[in-house]
Coordinates of C-alpha atoms and ligand atoms in Angstrom, one line a residue:
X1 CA -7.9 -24.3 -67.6
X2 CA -9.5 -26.4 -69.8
X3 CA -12.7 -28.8 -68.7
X4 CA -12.6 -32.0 -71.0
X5 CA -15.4 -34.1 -70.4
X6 CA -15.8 -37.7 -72.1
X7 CA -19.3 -39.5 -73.5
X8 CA -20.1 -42.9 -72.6
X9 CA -18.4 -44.7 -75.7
X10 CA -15.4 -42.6 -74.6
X11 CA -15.1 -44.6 -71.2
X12 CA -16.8 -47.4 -72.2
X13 CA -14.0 -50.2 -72.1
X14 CA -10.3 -50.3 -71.8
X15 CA -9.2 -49.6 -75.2
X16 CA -11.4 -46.4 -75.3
X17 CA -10.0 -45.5 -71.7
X18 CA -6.6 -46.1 -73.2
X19 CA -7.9 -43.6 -75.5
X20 CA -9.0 -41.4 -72.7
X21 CA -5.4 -41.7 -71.0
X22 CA -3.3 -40.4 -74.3
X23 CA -5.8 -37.4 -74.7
X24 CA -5.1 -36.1 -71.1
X25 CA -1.3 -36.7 -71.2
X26 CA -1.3 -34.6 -74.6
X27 CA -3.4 -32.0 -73.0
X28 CA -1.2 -31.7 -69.4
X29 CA 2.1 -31.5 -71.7
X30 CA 0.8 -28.5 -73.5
X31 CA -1.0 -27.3 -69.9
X32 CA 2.7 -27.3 -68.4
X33 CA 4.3 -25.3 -71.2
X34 CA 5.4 -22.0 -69.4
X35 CA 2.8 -19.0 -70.7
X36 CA -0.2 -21.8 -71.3
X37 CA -3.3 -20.2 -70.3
X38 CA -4.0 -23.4 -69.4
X39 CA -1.7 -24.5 -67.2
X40 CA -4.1 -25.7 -64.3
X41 CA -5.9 -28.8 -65.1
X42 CA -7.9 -30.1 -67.5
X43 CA -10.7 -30.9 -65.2
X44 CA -12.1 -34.4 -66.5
X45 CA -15.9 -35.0 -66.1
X46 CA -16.5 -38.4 -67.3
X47 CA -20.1 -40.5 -68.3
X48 CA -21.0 -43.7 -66.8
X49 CA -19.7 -46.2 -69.1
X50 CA -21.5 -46.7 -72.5
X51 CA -24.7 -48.1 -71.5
X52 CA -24.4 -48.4 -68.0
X53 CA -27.5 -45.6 -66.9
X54 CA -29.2 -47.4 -69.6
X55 CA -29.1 -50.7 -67.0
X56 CA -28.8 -49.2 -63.9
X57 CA -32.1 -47.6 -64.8
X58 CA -33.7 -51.3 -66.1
X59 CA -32.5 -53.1 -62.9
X60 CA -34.0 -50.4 -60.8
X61 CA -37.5 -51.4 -63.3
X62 CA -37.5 -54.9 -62.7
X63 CA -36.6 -54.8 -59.0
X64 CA -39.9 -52.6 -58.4
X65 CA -41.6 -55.1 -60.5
X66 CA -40.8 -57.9 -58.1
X67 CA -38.4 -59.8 -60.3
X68 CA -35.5 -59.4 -57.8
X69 CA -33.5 -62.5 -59.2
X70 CA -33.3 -60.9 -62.5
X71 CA -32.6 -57.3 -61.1
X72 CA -29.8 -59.5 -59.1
X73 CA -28.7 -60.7 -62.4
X74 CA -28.1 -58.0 -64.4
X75 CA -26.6 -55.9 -61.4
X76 CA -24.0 -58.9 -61.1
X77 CA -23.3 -58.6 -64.7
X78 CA -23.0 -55.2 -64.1
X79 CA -20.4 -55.2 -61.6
X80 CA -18.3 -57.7 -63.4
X81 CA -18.2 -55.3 -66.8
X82 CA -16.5 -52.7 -64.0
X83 CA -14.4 -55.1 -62.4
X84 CA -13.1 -56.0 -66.3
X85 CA -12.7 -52.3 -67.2
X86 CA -10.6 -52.0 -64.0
X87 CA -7.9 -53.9 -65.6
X88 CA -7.0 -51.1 -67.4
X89 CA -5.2 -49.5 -64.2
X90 CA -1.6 -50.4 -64.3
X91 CA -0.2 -50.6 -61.0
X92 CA -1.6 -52.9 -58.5
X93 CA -2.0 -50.4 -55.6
X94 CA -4.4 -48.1 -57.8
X95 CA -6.1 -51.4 -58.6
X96 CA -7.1 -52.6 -55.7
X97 CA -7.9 -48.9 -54.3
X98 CA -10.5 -49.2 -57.5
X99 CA -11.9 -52.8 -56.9
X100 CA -12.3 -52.3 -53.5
X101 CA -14.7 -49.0 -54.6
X102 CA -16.5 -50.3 -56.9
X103 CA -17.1 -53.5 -54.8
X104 CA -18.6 -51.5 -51.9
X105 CA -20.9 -49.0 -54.2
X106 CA -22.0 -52.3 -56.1
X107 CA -22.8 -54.1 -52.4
X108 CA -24.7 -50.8 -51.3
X109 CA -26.7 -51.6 -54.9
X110 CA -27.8 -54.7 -54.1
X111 CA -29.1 -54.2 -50.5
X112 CA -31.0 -50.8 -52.2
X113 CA -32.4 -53.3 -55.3
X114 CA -33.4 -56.0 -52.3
X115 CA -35.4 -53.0 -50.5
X116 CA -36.9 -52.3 -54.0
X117 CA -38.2 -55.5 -54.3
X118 CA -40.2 -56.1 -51.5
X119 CA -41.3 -52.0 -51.6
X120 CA -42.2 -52.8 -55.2
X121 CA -42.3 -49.1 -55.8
X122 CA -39.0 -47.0 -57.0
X123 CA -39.5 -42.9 -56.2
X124 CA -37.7 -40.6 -58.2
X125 CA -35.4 -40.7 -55.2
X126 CA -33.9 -43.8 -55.5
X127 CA -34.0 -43.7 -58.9
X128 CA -31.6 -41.2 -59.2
X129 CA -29.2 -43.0 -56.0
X130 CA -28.6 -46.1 -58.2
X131 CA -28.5 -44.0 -61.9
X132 CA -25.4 -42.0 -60.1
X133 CA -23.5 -45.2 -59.5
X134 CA -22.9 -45.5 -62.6
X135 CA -20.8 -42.1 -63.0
X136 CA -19.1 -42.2 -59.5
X137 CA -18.0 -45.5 -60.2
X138 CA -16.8 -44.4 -64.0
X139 CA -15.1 -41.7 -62.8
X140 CA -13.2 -43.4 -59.8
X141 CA -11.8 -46.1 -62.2
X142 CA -10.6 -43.0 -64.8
X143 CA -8.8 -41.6 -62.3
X144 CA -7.0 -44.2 -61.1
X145 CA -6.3 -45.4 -65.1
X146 CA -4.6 -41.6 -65.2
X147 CA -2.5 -42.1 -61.5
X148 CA -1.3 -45.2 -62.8
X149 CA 0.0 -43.7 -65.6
X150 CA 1.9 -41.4 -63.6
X151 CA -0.2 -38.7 -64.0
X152 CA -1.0 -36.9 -60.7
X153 CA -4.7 -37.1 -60.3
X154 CA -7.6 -35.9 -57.7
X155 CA -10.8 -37.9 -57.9
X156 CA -13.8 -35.9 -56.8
X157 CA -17.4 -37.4 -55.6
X158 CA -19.7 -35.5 -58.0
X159 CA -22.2 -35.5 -54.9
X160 CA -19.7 -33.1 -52.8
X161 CA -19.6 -30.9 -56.1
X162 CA -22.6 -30.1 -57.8
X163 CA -25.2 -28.5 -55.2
X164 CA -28.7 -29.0 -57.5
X165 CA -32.4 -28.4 -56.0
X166 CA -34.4 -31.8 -55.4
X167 CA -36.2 -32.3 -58.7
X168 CA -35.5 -36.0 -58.5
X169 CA -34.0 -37.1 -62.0
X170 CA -34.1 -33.5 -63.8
X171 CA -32.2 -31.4 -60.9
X172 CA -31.4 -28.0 -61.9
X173 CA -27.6 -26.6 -60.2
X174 CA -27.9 -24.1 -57.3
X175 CA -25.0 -21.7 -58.6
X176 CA -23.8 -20.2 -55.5
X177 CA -23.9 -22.9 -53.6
X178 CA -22.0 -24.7 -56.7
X179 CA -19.8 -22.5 -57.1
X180 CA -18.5 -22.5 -53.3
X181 CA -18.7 -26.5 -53.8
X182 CA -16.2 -26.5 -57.0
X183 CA -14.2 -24.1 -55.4
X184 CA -13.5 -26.3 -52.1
X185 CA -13.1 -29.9 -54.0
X186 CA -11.9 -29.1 -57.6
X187 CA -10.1 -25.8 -57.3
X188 CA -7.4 -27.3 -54.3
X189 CA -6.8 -30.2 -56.6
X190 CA -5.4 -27.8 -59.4
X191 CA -3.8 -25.7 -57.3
X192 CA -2.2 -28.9 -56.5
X193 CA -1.4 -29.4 -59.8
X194 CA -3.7 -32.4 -59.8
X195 CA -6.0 -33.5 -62.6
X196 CA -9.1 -33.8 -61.1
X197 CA -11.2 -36.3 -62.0
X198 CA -15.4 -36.3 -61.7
X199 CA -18.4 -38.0 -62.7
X200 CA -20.8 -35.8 -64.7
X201 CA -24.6 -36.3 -64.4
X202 CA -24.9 -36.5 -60.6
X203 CA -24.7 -33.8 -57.6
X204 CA -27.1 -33.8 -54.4
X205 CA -28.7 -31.5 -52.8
X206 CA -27.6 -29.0 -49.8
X207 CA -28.7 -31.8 -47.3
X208 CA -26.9 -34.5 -48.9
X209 CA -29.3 -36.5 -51.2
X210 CA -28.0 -37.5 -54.6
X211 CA -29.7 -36.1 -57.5
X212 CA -29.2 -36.4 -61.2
X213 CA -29.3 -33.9 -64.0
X214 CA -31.4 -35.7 -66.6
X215 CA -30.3 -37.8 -69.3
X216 CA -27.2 -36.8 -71.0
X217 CA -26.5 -34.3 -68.5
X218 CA -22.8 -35.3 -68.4
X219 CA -22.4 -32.6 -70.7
X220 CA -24.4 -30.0 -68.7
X221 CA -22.0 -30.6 -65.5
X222 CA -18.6 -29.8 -68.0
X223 CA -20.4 -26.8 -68.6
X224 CA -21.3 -26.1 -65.3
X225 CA -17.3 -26.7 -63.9
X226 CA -16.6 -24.5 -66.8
X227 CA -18.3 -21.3 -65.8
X228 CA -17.8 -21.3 -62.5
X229 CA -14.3 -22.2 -62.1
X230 CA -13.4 -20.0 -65.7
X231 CA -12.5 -22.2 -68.0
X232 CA -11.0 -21.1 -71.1
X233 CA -12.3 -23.6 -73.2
X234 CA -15.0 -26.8 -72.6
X235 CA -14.4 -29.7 -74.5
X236 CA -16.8 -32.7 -75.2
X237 CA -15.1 -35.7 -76.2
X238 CA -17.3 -37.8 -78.2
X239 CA -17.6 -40.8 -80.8
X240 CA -18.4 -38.6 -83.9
X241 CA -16.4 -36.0 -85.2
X242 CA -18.5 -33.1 -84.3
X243 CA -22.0 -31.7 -84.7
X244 CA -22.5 -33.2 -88.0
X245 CA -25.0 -31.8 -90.8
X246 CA -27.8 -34.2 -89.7
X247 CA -28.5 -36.8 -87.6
X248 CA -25.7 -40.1 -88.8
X249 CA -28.2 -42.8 -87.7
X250 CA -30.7 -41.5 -90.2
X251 CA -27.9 -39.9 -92.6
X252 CA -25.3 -41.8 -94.4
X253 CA -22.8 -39.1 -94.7
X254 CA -23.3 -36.2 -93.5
X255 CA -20.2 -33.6 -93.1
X256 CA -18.5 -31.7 -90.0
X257 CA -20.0 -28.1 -88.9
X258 CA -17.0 -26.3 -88.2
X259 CA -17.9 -23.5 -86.3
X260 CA -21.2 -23.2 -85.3
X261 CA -22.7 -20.2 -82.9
X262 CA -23.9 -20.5 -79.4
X263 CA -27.5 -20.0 -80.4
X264 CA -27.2 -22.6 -83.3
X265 CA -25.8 -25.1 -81.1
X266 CA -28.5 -24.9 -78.5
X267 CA -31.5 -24.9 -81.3
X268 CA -29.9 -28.0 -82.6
X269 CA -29.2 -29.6 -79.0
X270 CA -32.7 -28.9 -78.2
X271 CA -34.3 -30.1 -81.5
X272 CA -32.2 -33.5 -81.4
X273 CA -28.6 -33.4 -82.3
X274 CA -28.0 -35.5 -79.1
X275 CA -24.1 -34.9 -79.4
X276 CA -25.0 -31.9 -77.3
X277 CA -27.0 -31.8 -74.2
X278 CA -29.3 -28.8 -74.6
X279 CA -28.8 -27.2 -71.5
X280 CA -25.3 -27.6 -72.0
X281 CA -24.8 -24.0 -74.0
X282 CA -26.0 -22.0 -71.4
X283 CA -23.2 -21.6 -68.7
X284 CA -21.1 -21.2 -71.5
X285 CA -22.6 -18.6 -73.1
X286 CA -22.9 -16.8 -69.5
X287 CA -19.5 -16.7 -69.3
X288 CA -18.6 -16.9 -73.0
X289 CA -16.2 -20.1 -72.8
X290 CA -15.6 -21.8 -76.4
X291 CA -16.9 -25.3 -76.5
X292 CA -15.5 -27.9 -78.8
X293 CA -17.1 -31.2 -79.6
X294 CA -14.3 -33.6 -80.4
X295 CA -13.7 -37.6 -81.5
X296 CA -12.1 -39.2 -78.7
X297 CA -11.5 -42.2 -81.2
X298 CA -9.3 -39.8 -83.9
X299 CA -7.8 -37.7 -81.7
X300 CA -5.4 -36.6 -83.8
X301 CA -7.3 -36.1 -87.2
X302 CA -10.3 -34.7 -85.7
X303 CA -10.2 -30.8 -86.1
X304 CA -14.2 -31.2 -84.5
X305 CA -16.8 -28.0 -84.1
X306 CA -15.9 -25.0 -82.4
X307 CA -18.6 -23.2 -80.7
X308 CA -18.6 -19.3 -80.4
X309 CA -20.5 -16.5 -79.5
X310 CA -20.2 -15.7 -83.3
X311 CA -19.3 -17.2 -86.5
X312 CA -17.6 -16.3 -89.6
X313 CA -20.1 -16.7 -92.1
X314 CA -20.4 -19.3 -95.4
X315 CA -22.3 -19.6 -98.0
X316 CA -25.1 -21.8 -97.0
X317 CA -27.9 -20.0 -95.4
X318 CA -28.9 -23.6 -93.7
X319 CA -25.7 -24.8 -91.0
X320 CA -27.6 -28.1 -89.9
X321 CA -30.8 -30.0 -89.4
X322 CA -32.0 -31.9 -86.6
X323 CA -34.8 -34.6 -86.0
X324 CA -36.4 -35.6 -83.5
X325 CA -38.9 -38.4 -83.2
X326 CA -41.7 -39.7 -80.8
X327 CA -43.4 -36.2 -81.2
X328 CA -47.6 -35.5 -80.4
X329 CA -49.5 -32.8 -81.7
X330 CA -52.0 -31.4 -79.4
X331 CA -54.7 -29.6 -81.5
X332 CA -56.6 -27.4 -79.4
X333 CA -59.7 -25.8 -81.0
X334 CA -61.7 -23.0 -79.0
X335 CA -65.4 -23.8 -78.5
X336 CA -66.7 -20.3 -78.8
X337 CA -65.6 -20.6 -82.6
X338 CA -63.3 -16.8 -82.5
X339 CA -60.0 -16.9 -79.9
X340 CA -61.8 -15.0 -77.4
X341 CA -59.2 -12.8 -75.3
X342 CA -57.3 -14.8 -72.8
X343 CA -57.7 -18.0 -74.8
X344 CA -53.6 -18.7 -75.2
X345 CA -52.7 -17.7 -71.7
X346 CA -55.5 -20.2 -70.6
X347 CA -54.1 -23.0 -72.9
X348 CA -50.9 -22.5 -71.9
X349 CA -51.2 -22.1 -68.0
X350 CA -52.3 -25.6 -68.4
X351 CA -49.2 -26.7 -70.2
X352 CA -47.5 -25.0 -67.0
X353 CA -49.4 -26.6 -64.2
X354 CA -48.4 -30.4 -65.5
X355 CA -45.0 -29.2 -66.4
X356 CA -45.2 -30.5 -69.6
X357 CA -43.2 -28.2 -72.0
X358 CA -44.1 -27.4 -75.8
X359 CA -41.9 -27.3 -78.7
X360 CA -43.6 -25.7 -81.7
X361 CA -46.8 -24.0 -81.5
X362 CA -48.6 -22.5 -84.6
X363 CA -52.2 -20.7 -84.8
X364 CA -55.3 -19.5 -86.9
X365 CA -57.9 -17.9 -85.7
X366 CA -60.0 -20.5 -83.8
X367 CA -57.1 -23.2 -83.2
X368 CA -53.7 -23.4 -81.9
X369 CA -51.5 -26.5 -82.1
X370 CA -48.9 -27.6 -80.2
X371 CA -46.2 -30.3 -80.2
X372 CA -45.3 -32.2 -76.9
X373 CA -42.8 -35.0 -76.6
X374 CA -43.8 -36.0 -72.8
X375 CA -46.9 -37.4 -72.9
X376 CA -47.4 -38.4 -69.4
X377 CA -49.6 -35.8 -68.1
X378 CA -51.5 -35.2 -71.6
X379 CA -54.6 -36.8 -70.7
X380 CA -54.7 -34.1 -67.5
X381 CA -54.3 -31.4 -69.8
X382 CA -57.1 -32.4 -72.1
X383 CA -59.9 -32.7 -69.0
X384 CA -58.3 -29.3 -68.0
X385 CA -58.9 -27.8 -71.0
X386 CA -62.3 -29.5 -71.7
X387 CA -64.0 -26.0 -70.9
X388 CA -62.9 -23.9 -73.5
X389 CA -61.6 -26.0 -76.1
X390 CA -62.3 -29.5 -78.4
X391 CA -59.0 -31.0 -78.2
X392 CA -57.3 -34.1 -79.8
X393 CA -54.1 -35.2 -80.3
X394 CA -52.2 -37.5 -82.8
X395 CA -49.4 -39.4 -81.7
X396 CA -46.5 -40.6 -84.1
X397 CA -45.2 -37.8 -85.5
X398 CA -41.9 -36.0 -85.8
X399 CA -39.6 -32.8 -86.1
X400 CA -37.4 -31.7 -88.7
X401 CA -35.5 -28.3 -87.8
X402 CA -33.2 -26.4 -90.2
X403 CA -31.1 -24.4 -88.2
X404 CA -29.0 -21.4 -89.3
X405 CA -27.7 -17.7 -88.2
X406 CA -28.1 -16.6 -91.8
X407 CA -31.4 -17.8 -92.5
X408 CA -32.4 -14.5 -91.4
X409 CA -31.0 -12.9 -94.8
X410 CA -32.5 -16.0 -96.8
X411 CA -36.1 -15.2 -97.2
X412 CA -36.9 -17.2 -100.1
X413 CA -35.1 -20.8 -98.0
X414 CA -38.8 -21.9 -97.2
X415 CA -39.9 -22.2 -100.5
X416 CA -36.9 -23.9 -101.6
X417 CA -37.1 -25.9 -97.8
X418 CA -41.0 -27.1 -99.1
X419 CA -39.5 -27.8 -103.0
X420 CA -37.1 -30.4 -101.4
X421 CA -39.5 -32.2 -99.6
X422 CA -41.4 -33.1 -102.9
X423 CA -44.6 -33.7 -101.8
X424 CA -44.0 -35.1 -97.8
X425 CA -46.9 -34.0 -96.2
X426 CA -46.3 -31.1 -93.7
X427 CA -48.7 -31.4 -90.7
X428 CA -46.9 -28.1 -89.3
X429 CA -44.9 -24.8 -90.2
X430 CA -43.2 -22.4 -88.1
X431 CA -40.4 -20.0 -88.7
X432 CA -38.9 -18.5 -85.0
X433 CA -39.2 -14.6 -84.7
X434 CA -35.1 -14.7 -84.5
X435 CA -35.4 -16.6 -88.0
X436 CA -32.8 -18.8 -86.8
X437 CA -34.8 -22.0 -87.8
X438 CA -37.4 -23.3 -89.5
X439 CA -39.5 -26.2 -88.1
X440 CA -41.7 -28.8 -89.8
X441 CA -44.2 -31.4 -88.1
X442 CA -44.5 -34.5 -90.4
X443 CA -45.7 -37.8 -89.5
X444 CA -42.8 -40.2 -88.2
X445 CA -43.1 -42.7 -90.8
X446 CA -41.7 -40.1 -93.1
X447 CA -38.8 -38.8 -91.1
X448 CA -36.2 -40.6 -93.2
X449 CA -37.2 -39.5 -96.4
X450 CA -38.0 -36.0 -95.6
X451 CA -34.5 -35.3 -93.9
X452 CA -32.9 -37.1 -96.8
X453 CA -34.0 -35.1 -99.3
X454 CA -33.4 -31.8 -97.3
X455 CA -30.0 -33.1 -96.6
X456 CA -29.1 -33.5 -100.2
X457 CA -30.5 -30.4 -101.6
X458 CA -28.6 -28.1 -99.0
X459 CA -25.6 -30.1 -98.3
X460 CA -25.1 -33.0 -101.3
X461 CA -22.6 -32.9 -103.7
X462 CA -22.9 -30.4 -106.3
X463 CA -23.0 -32.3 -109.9
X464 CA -20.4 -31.9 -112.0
Ligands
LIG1 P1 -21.8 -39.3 -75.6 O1 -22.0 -40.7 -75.0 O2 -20.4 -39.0 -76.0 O3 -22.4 -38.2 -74.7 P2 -24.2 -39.2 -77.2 O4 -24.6 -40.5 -77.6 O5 -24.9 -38.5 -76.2 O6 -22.6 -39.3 -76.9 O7 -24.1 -38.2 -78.5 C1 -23.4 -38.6 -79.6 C2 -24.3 -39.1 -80.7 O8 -25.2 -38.1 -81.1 C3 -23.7 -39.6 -82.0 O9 -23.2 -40.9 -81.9 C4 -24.8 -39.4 -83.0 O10 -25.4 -40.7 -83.3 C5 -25.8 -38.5 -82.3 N1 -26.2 -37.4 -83.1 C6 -27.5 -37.0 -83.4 N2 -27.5 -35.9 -84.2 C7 -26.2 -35.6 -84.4 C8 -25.6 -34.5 -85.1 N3 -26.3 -33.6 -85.8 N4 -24.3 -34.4 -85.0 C9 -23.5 -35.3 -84.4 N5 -24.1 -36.3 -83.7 C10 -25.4 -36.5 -83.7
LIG2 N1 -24.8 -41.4 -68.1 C1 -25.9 -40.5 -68.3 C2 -26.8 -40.9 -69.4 O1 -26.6 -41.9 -70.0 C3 -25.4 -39.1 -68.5 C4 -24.5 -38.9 -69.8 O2 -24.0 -39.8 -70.3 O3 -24.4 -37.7 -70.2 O4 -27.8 -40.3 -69.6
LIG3 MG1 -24.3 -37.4 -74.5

């Protein structure tokens, strides 16, 4: 069985769900062949549609601010983009079963954003009850696009399915209580020989309360179906045509990995390739399931990135590079001029008591530096750390990350990585003991031209 999940811009208005429709027919034709390993299913866990959490989260904003007539507004705008998009269900009985859904979870919306407004104060709680909205509503409205093209269909309410702790707006799934949920919600309905239908994102936890998985975490919850019903493959259906060499908002043309490792995929997820949400490799890797990253818009032409356990190898030592922006450096320099013993653990038990997590750390003998991209609790760790060490930070700055299994056999790449960038100032260096990547701290401003030039020395076009 296979799980196909679909992005935002995949859902996000009738042409794309249109889109959407084709794939899954394509997909239950081969599914029905006789001797298909995948003759169940797929499973479809869908986003919100494109830009929907975006504004569910901004009404939520201005209704705690006060400005309930503009939080009224937007939701009303809101509600009539879904009630549009619904047009794309064919037969008027599945309609109206729609309009009628999205109607009430829009009314129960407005009575939570009129509570807001005179609370003027929006928890982590009821942040995550209106963000889900946007993904139960999504997903109600695919399935009945797919029952009213014939195809028999099960929606499922994410809520009933995905069993996560209460971390409000970064839940983490509870697996055995997931896996007993999937198995009584999702597993009838293909039994059934249903296609069952979900919102990704959102679950709840054992006592009811809705919960989301952080941003992007559509991905994480294909993933999750994946390993616990055993999927043979996980597909994400996107609006590129795979992980891609770099970053396509900051590179013209960059190409098409076309097989990439799990590891590689998660040091790219995690260092920025946003096509991928980085906690999305993990259940796959548990259970070893093949994840493809696909273009819902080229369906056809789109061979996408296959990611394995392993991969054959090529000849470039580098397989991508991601960026990431919006980056801090903590410098933290120890008042008692040698790193006395305990100094590190000290540093980073503070890092652990705001929960603030650290992406590349490097040292010398009296300093260690660290990069942060949540800032919020940064000024607690600097009184916390007051004691033992002079610390400052400098905001602004950014991460480039060359990622690649072979690096590990390449060991002259750095010098070649610091010849490309021609004189861009490197604020930090660190090569990871798996020498899987190499990642450089540079100040934002410079982001463009420094990943433009690496781009083009390791994947340009060769001169003739
Ligand atoms: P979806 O809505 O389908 O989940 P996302 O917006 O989360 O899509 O992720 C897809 C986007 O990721 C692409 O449109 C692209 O701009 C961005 N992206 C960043 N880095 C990469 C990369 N290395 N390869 C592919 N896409 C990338
Ligand atoms: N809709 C959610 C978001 O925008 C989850 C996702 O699309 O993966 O973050
Ligand atoms: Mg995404």
């Amino acid at each position: 069985m296979i799980v196909a999940k679909f992005g935002g811009t995949s859902v996000a208005d009738r042409p794309a769900i249109e889109r959407l429709v084709s794939i899954i027919r394509a997909a239950r034709q081969s599914a029905i062949q006789p001797e298909s390993p995948d003759w169940r299913g797929p499973v479809v866990v869908v986003s919100a549609l494109g830009g929907a959490t975006d504004r569910l989260l901004g009404i939520a904003a201005q209704a705690g601010a006060g400005d309930l007539a503009g939080a009224r507004e937007q939701l009303a705008a809101l509600r009539a983009r879904h009630l549009d998009v619904a047009g794309v269900i064919s037969t008027p009985a599945d309609l109206s079963g729609a309009v009628t859904f999205i109607n009430q979870e829009f009314d129960e919306l407005e009575r939570i954003v009129g509570a807001l407004g005179v609370l003027r104060e929006v928890t982590p709680r009821w942040l995550d009850a209106i963000a889900a909205t946007g993904e139960i509503v999504s997903s109600r409205i695919v399935a009945a696009a797919l029952a009213s093209r014939g195809l028999a269909t099960a929606w499922i309410d994410a809520r009933r399915a995905i069993v996560t702790n209460g971390e409000h707006t970064s839940a983490a799934p509870l697996w055995r209580e997931t896996e007993a949920a999937l198995y009584a919600t999702v597993d009838p309905a293909l039994i059934a020989r249903r296609v069952p239908v979900m919102g990704g994102f959102v679950g709840a936890t054992k006592d009811g309360v809705t919960t989301t998985l952080g941003r992007g975490g559509s991905d994480y919850s294909a993933a999750i179906v994946g390993a616990c019903l055993g999927a043979t493959e996980i597909h994400i259906w996107t609006d590129v045509d795979g992980m891609l060499t770099a970053d396509p908002r900051i590179i013209k043309d960059p190409k098409v990995v076309g097989h990439l490792s799990f590891s590689e995929a998660s040091e790219l997820a995690y260092f920025g390739a946003k096509v991928l949400h980085p906690a999305t490799i993990q259940p796959a890797v548990a259970r070893n399931i093949p994840v493809r990253i696909l273009n819902s818009r080229r369906p056809e032409d789109s061979r996408g990135t296959l990611v394995t356990r392993d991969r054959p190898r090529t000849g470039n030592p580098l397989t991508a590079v991601a960026s990431k922006r919006g980056v801090t450096v903590v410098d933290i320099q120890s008042t008692r001029m040698l790193m006395a013993h305990g100094f590190l653990r000290r540093i980073f038990e503070v890092f652990e008591q705001f929960r603030t997590s650290v992406d590349v750390v490097t040292t010398s003998e009296v300093s260690v530096s660290v990069t942060i991209d949540d800032t919020r609790r940064l000024p607690d760790i600097m009184k916390a750390l007051a004691d033992v060490a002079d610390v400052t930070r400098e905001d602004g700055m950014a991460i480039i990350c060359g990622v690649g299994d072979d690096l590990k056999d390449a060991p002259t790449f750095v010098g070649h990585l610091l010849d490309a960038l021609s004189g861009v100032p490197v604020r930090m260096l660190s090569q990871a003991a798996a020498r899987r990547n190499i990642t450089l701290v540079i100040a934002e401003t410079d982001l463009e031209r420094a990943l433009a030039l690496v781009h083009d020395r390791f994947f340009g076009e060769v001169p003739a």
